[in-house]
Amino acid sequence: MGSTLGVLQPLSPDHLDAIVMAIQRGDESAFAAFYDAMAPLVLGIVGLTVKDAVGRFDVAAGAFVQLWQQAPQFDRATQSVTSWVAATAHARAVASLGAA
């Protein structure tokens, strides 16, 4: 991920695809880059539903665990990485409301 004067630049869809392909092979350092790139999106989506700060981070962490576990099944032909991440974060946030 590039940086200009401390401002993070979003990754291109091709770069995200490459990172997910590495994650599918079990590359933990790729997952760290994935987390850095996608955490603002996940926390933003979760934060719209989960108002408690601790709960928000718990739900976001759960979403990232789920993304790691489901990465081998992710298919770039059916959806983009960003839509997969957003849908996962949203589903976790909504599910957390039922658990509360």
Short mmCIF file of N, CA and C in Angstrom, two decimals:
data_model
loop_
_atom_site.label_atom_id
_atom_site.label_comp_id
_atom_site.label_asym_id
_atom_site.label_seq_id
_atom_site.Cartn_x
_atom_site.Cartn_y
_atom_site.Cartn_z
N MET A 1 0.85 -1.16 0.00
CA MET A 1 0.00 0.00 0.00
C MET A 1 0.90 1.22 0.00
N GLY A 2 0.59 2.17 -0.86
CA GLY A 2 1.40 3.36 -0.95
C GLY A 2 1.00 4.39 0.07
N SER A 3 1.89 5.36 0.28
CA SER A 3 1.60 6.41 1.23
C SER A 3 2.14 7.72 0.69
N THR A 4 1.35 8.78 0.78
CA THR A 4 1.77 10.09 0.37
C THR A 4 1.52 11.03 1.54
N LEU A 5 2.61 11.54 2.12
CA LEU A 5 2.49 12.44 3.26
C LEU A 5 1.65 11.84 4.38
N GLY A 6 1.82 10.56 4.62
CA GLY A 6 1.13 9.89 5.71
C GLY A 6 -0.31 9.49 5.41
N VAL A 7 -0.78 9.73 4.19
CA VAL A 7 -2.14 9.36 3.82
C VAL A 7 -2.08 8.03 3.08
N LEU A 8 -2.81 7.03 3.57
CA LEU A 8 -2.80 5.72 2.93
C LEU A 8 -3.57 5.78 1.62
N GLN A 9 -2.99 5.18 0.60
CA GLN A 9 -3.63 5.10 -0.70
C GLN A 9 -4.28 3.72 -0.83
N PRO A 10 -5.48 3.64 -1.36
CA PRO A 10 -6.14 2.33 -1.50
C PRO A 10 -5.40 1.46 -2.50
N LEU A 11 -5.49 0.16 -2.28
CA LEU A 11 -4.89 -0.80 -3.19
C LEU A 11 -5.78 -0.99 -4.40
N SER A 12 -5.17 -1.27 -5.52
CA SER A 12 -5.95 -1.54 -6.73
C SER A 12 -6.63 -2.90 -6.59
N PRO A 13 -7.71 -3.12 -7.32
CA PRO A 13 -8.36 -4.43 -7.28
C PRO A 13 -7.39 -5.57 -7.64
N ASP A 14 -6.50 -5.34 -8.60
CA ASP A 14 -5.53 -6.38 -8.97
C ASP A 14 -4.58 -6.70 -7.81
N HIS A 15 -4.17 -5.67 -7.08
CA HIS A 15 -3.29 -5.88 -5.93
C HIS A 15 -4.03 -6.64 -4.82
N LEU A 16 -5.27 -6.27 -4.58
CA LEU A 16 -6.07 -6.99 -3.59
C LEU A 16 -6.25 -8.45 -3.99
N ASP A 17 -6.49 -8.69 -5.28
CA ASP A 17 -6.62 -10.07 -5.77
C ASP A 17 -5.34 -10.85 -5.49
N ALA A 18 -4.20 -10.24 -5.76
CA ALA A 18 -2.92 -10.91 -5.53
C ALA A 18 -2.71 -11.21 -4.05
N ILE A 19 -3.10 -10.29 -3.19
CA ILE A 19 -2.97 -10.52 -1.75
C ILE A 19 -3.87 -11.68 -1.32
N VAL A 20 -5.11 -11.72 -1.81
CA VAL A 20 -6.01 -12.81 -1.43
C VAL A 20 -5.49 -14.14 -1.97
N MET A 21 -4.92 -14.14 -3.15
CA MET A 21 -4.33 -15.39 -3.67
C MET A 21 -3.21 -15.88 -2.74
N ALA A 22 -2.42 -14.97 -2.21
CA ALA A 22 -1.36 -15.35 -1.27
C ALA A 22 -1.97 -15.87 0.04
N ILE A 23 -3.03 -15.23 0.49
CA ILE A 23 -3.72 -15.69 1.70
C ILE A 23 -4.27 -17.09 1.48
N GLN A 24 -4.79 -17.35 0.29
CA GLN A 24 -5.32 -18.67 -0.03
C GLN A 24 -4.24 -19.75 0.08
N ARG A 25 -2.99 -19.34 -0.07
CA ARG A 25 -1.86 -20.27 0.09
C ARG A 25 -1.35 -20.29 1.54
N GLY A 26 -2.03 -19.55 2.45
CA GLY A 26 -1.65 -19.55 3.85
C GLY A 26 -0.60 -18.53 4.23
N ASP A 27 -0.38 -17.53 3.40
CA ASP A 27 0.66 -16.51 3.65
C ASP A 27 0.18 -15.51 4.70
N GLU A 28 0.72 -15.64 5.91
CA GLU A 28 0.31 -14.76 7.01
C GLU A 28 0.75 -13.31 6.81
N SER A 29 1.89 -13.09 6.17
CA SER A 29 2.32 -11.71 5.93
C SER A 29 1.39 -11.03 4.92
N ALA A 30 0.85 -11.80 3.99
CA ALA A 30 -0.14 -11.23 3.06
C ALA A 30 -1.40 -10.86 3.83
N PHE A 31 -1.76 -11.67 4.82
CA PHE A 31 -2.95 -11.35 5.61
C PHE A 31 -2.73 -10.06 6.40
N ALA A 32 -1.51 -9.83 6.86
CA ALA A 32 -1.23 -8.57 7.56
C ALA A 32 -1.44 -7.37 6.63
N ALA A 33 -0.99 -7.48 5.39
CA ALA A 33 -1.20 -6.41 4.41
C ALA A 33 -2.69 -6.25 4.10
N PHE A 34 -3.39 -7.38 4.01
CA PHE A 34 -4.83 -7.39 3.77
C PHE A 34 -5.55 -6.66 4.91
N TYR A 35 -5.17 -6.98 6.15
CA TYR A 35 -5.77 -6.33 7.31
C TYR A 35 -5.54 -4.82 7.23
N ASP A 36 -4.31 -4.42 6.98
CA ASP A 36 -4.00 -2.98 6.91
C ASP A 36 -4.84 -2.28 5.85
N ALA A 37 -5.05 -2.95 4.72
CA ALA A 37 -5.81 -2.34 3.63
C ALA A 37 -7.30 -2.31 3.90
N MET A 38 -7.82 -3.35 4.55
CA MET A 38 -9.26 -3.50 4.67
C MET A 38 -9.84 -3.10 6.03
N ALA A 39 -9.01 -2.91 7.04
CA ALA A 39 -9.51 -2.56 8.37
C ALA A 39 -10.38 -1.30 8.37
N PRO A 40 -10.01 -0.23 7.65
CA PRO A 40 -10.90 0.94 7.65
C PRO A 40 -12.30 0.62 7.12
N LEU A 41 -12.39 -0.19 6.07
CA LEU A 41 -13.69 -0.58 5.53
C LEU A 41 -14.47 -1.41 6.53
N VAL A 42 -13.82 -2.42 7.09
CA VAL A 42 -14.50 -3.31 8.05
C VAL A 42 -14.97 -2.53 9.27
N LEU A 43 -14.09 -1.73 9.85
CA LEU A 43 -14.47 -0.96 11.03
C LEU A 43 -15.56 0.06 10.72
N GLY A 44 -15.53 0.64 9.53
CA GLY A 44 -16.57 1.58 9.14
C GLY A 44 -17.93 0.91 9.02
N ILE A 45 -17.97 -0.25 8.38
CA ILE A 45 -19.24 -0.97 8.22
C ILE A 45 -19.75 -1.45 9.57
N VAL A 46 -18.88 -2.05 10.36
CA VAL A 46 -19.28 -2.56 11.66
C VAL A 46 -19.75 -1.41 12.56
N GLY A 47 -19.04 -0.29 12.47
CA GLY A 47 -19.38 0.87 13.30
C GLY A 47 -20.74 1.46 13.02
N LEU A 48 -21.29 1.22 11.84
CA LEU A 48 -22.64 1.70 11.53
C LEU A 48 -23.70 0.92 12.29
N THR A 49 -23.37 -0.29 12.71
CA THR A 49 -24.34 -1.17 13.38
C THR A 49 -24.04 -1.33 14.86
N VAL A 50 -22.76 -1.51 15.19
CA VAL A 50 -22.34 -1.78 16.57
C VAL A 50 -21.80 -0.49 17.17
N LYS A 51 -22.52 0.06 18.12
CA LYS A 51 -22.17 1.37 18.67
C LYS A 51 -21.15 1.30 19.81
N ASP A 52 -21.10 0.18 20.50
CA ASP A 52 -20.15 -0.01 21.60
C ASP A 52 -18.75 -0.21 21.03
N ALA A 53 -17.76 0.58 21.50
CA ALA A 53 -16.40 0.52 20.95
C ALA A 53 -15.78 -0.87 21.10
N VAL A 54 -15.90 -1.48 22.27
CA VAL A 54 -15.32 -2.80 22.48
C VAL A 54 -16.02 -3.83 21.59
N GLY A 55 -17.33 -3.76 21.54
CA GLY A 55 -18.08 -4.67 20.69
C GLY A 55 -17.72 -4.50 19.23
N ARG A 56 -17.52 -3.26 18.81
CA ARG A 56 -17.16 -2.97 17.42
C ARG A 56 -15.86 -3.68 17.05
N PHE A 57 -14.86 -3.60 17.92
CA PHE A 57 -13.57 -4.24 17.63
C PHE A 57 -13.67 -5.75 17.71
N ASP A 58 -14.50 -6.27 18.61
CA ASP A 58 -14.70 -7.72 18.68
C ASP A 58 -15.35 -8.24 17.40
N VAL A 59 -16.36 -7.54 16.92
CA VAL A 59 -17.05 -7.96 15.70
C VAL A 59 -16.10 -7.85 14.50
N ALA A 60 -15.32 -6.78 14.43
CA ALA A 60 -14.36 -6.62 13.33
C ALA A 60 -13.32 -7.73 13.36
N ALA A 61 -12.83 -8.06 14.55
CA ALA A 61 -11.85 -9.15 14.67
C ALA A 61 -12.46 -10.46 14.20
N GLY A 62 -13.70 -10.70 14.58
CA GLY A 62 -14.40 -11.91 14.14
C GLY A 62 -14.55 -11.95 12.63
N ALA A 63 -14.80 -10.80 12.03
CA ALA A 63 -14.92 -10.74 10.57
C ALA A 63 -13.60 -11.11 9.91
N PHE A 64 -12.49 -10.62 10.46
CA PHE A 64 -11.19 -10.95 9.88
C PHE A 64 -10.84 -12.42 10.07
N VAL A 65 -11.21 -13.00 11.20
CA VAL A 65 -11.00 -14.44 11.38
C VAL A 65 -11.80 -15.20 10.33
N GLN A 66 -13.04 -14.81 10.13
CA GLN A 66 -13.89 -15.47 9.13
C GLN A 66 -13.30 -15.31 7.73
N LEU A 67 -12.80 -14.12 7.40
CA LEU A 67 -12.20 -13.90 6.09
C LEU A 67 -10.98 -14.80 5.88
N TRP A 68 -10.14 -14.93 6.91
CA TRP A 68 -8.98 -15.82 6.83
C TRP A 68 -9.44 -17.27 6.59
N GLN A 69 -10.43 -17.69 7.34
CA GLN A 69 -10.90 -19.08 7.24
C GLN A 69 -11.58 -19.36 5.90
N GLN A 70 -12.27 -18.37 5.37
CA GLN A 70 -13.01 -18.57 4.12
C GLN A 70 -12.23 -18.19 2.87
N ALA A 71 -11.03 -17.66 3.05
CA ALA A 71 -10.23 -17.25 1.90
C ALA A 71 -10.03 -18.36 0.87
N PRO A 72 -9.80 -19.61 1.28
CA PRO A 72 -9.61 -20.66 0.27
C PRO A 72 -10.82 -20.85 -0.66
N GLN A 73 -12.01 -20.50 -0.19
CA GLN A 73 -13.21 -20.65 -1.00
C GLN A 73 -13.55 -19.39 -1.81
N PHE A 74 -12.85 -18.30 -1.54
CA PHE A 74 -13.17 -17.05 -2.24
C PHE A 74 -12.91 -17.22 -3.74
N ASP A 75 -13.87 -16.76 -4.54
CA ASP A 75 -13.77 -16.87 -6.00
C ASP A 75 -13.86 -15.48 -6.62
N ARG A 76 -12.75 -15.01 -7.15
CA ARG A 76 -12.70 -13.68 -7.77
C ARG A 76 -13.63 -13.55 -8.97
N ALA A 77 -14.04 -14.66 -9.54
CA ALA A 77 -14.93 -14.61 -10.70
C ALA A 77 -16.36 -14.24 -10.32
N THR A 78 -16.73 -14.42 -9.05
CA THR A 78 -18.11 -14.15 -8.65
C THR A 78 -18.29 -12.83 -7.90
N GLN A 79 -17.21 -12.30 -7.32
CA GLN A 79 -17.31 -11.01 -6.63
C GLN A 79 -15.93 -10.42 -6.43
N SER A 80 -15.90 -9.12 -6.16
CA SER A 80 -14.63 -8.46 -5.90
C SER A 80 -14.21 -8.70 -4.45
N VAL A 81 -12.94 -8.51 -4.18
CA VAL A 81 -12.44 -8.64 -2.81
C VAL A 81 -13.16 -7.66 -1.90
N THR A 82 -13.32 -6.44 -2.37
CA THR A 82 -13.97 -5.42 -1.54
C THR A 82 -15.41 -5.79 -1.21
N SER A 83 -16.15 -6.31 -2.18
CA SER A 83 -17.54 -6.68 -1.89
C SER A 83 -17.60 -7.88 -0.94
N TRP A 84 -16.67 -8.81 -1.08
CA TRP A 84 -16.59 -9.97 -0.17
C TRP A 84 -16.33 -9.51 1.26
N VAL A 85 -15.37 -8.61 1.41
CA VAL A 85 -15.03 -8.09 2.74
C VAL A 85 -16.20 -7.31 3.33
N ALA A 86 -16.81 -6.45 2.52
CA ALA A 86 -17.94 -5.64 3.00
C ALA A 86 -19.11 -6.52 3.41
N ALA A 87 -19.43 -7.52 2.60
CA ALA A 87 -20.54 -8.41 2.92
C ALA A 87 -20.27 -9.21 4.20
N THR A 88 -19.04 -9.65 4.36
CA THR A 88 -18.68 -10.40 5.57
C THR A 88 -18.78 -9.52 6.81
N ALA A 89 -18.26 -8.30 6.73
CA ALA A 89 -18.32 -7.37 7.87
C ALA A 89 -19.77 -7.05 8.21
N HIS A 90 -20.58 -6.80 7.20
CA HIS A 90 -21.99 -6.48 7.45
C HIS A 90 -22.71 -7.65 8.10
N ALA A 91 -22.50 -8.85 7.58
CA ALA A 91 -23.16 -10.03 8.14
C ALA A 91 -22.75 -10.25 9.60
N ARG A 92 -21.46 -10.07 9.90
CA ARG A 92 -21.01 -10.22 11.29
C ARG A 92 -21.64 -9.18 12.19
N ALA A 93 -21.74 -7.95 11.71
CA ALA A 93 -22.32 -6.87 12.51
C ALA A 93 -23.80 -7.15 12.80
N VAL A 94 -24.54 -7.55 11.79
CA VAL A 94 -25.96 -7.85 11.96
C VAL A 94 -26.14 -9.05 12.90
N ALA A 95 -25.31 -10.08 12.73
CA ALA A 95 -25.40 -11.26 13.60
C ALA A 95 -25.11 -10.90 15.04
N SER A 96 -24.23 -9.93 15.26
CA SER A 96 -23.90 -9.54 16.64
C SER A 96 -25.09 -8.89 17.33
N LEU A 97 -25.98 -8.29 16.59
CA LEU A 97 -27.17 -7.69 17.20
C LEU A 97 -28.08 -8.75 17.78
N GLY A 98 -28.19 -9.87 17.08
CA GLY A 98 -29.02 -10.98 17.57
C GLY A 98 -28.41 -11.67 18.77
N ALA A 99 -27.09 -11.60 18.89
CA ALA A 99 -26.39 -12.24 20.01
C ALA A 99 -26.42 -11.37 21.25
N ALA A 100 -26.74 -10.11 21.09
CA ALA A 100 -26.71 -9.18 22.24
C ALA A 100 -27.92 -9.36 23.13
#
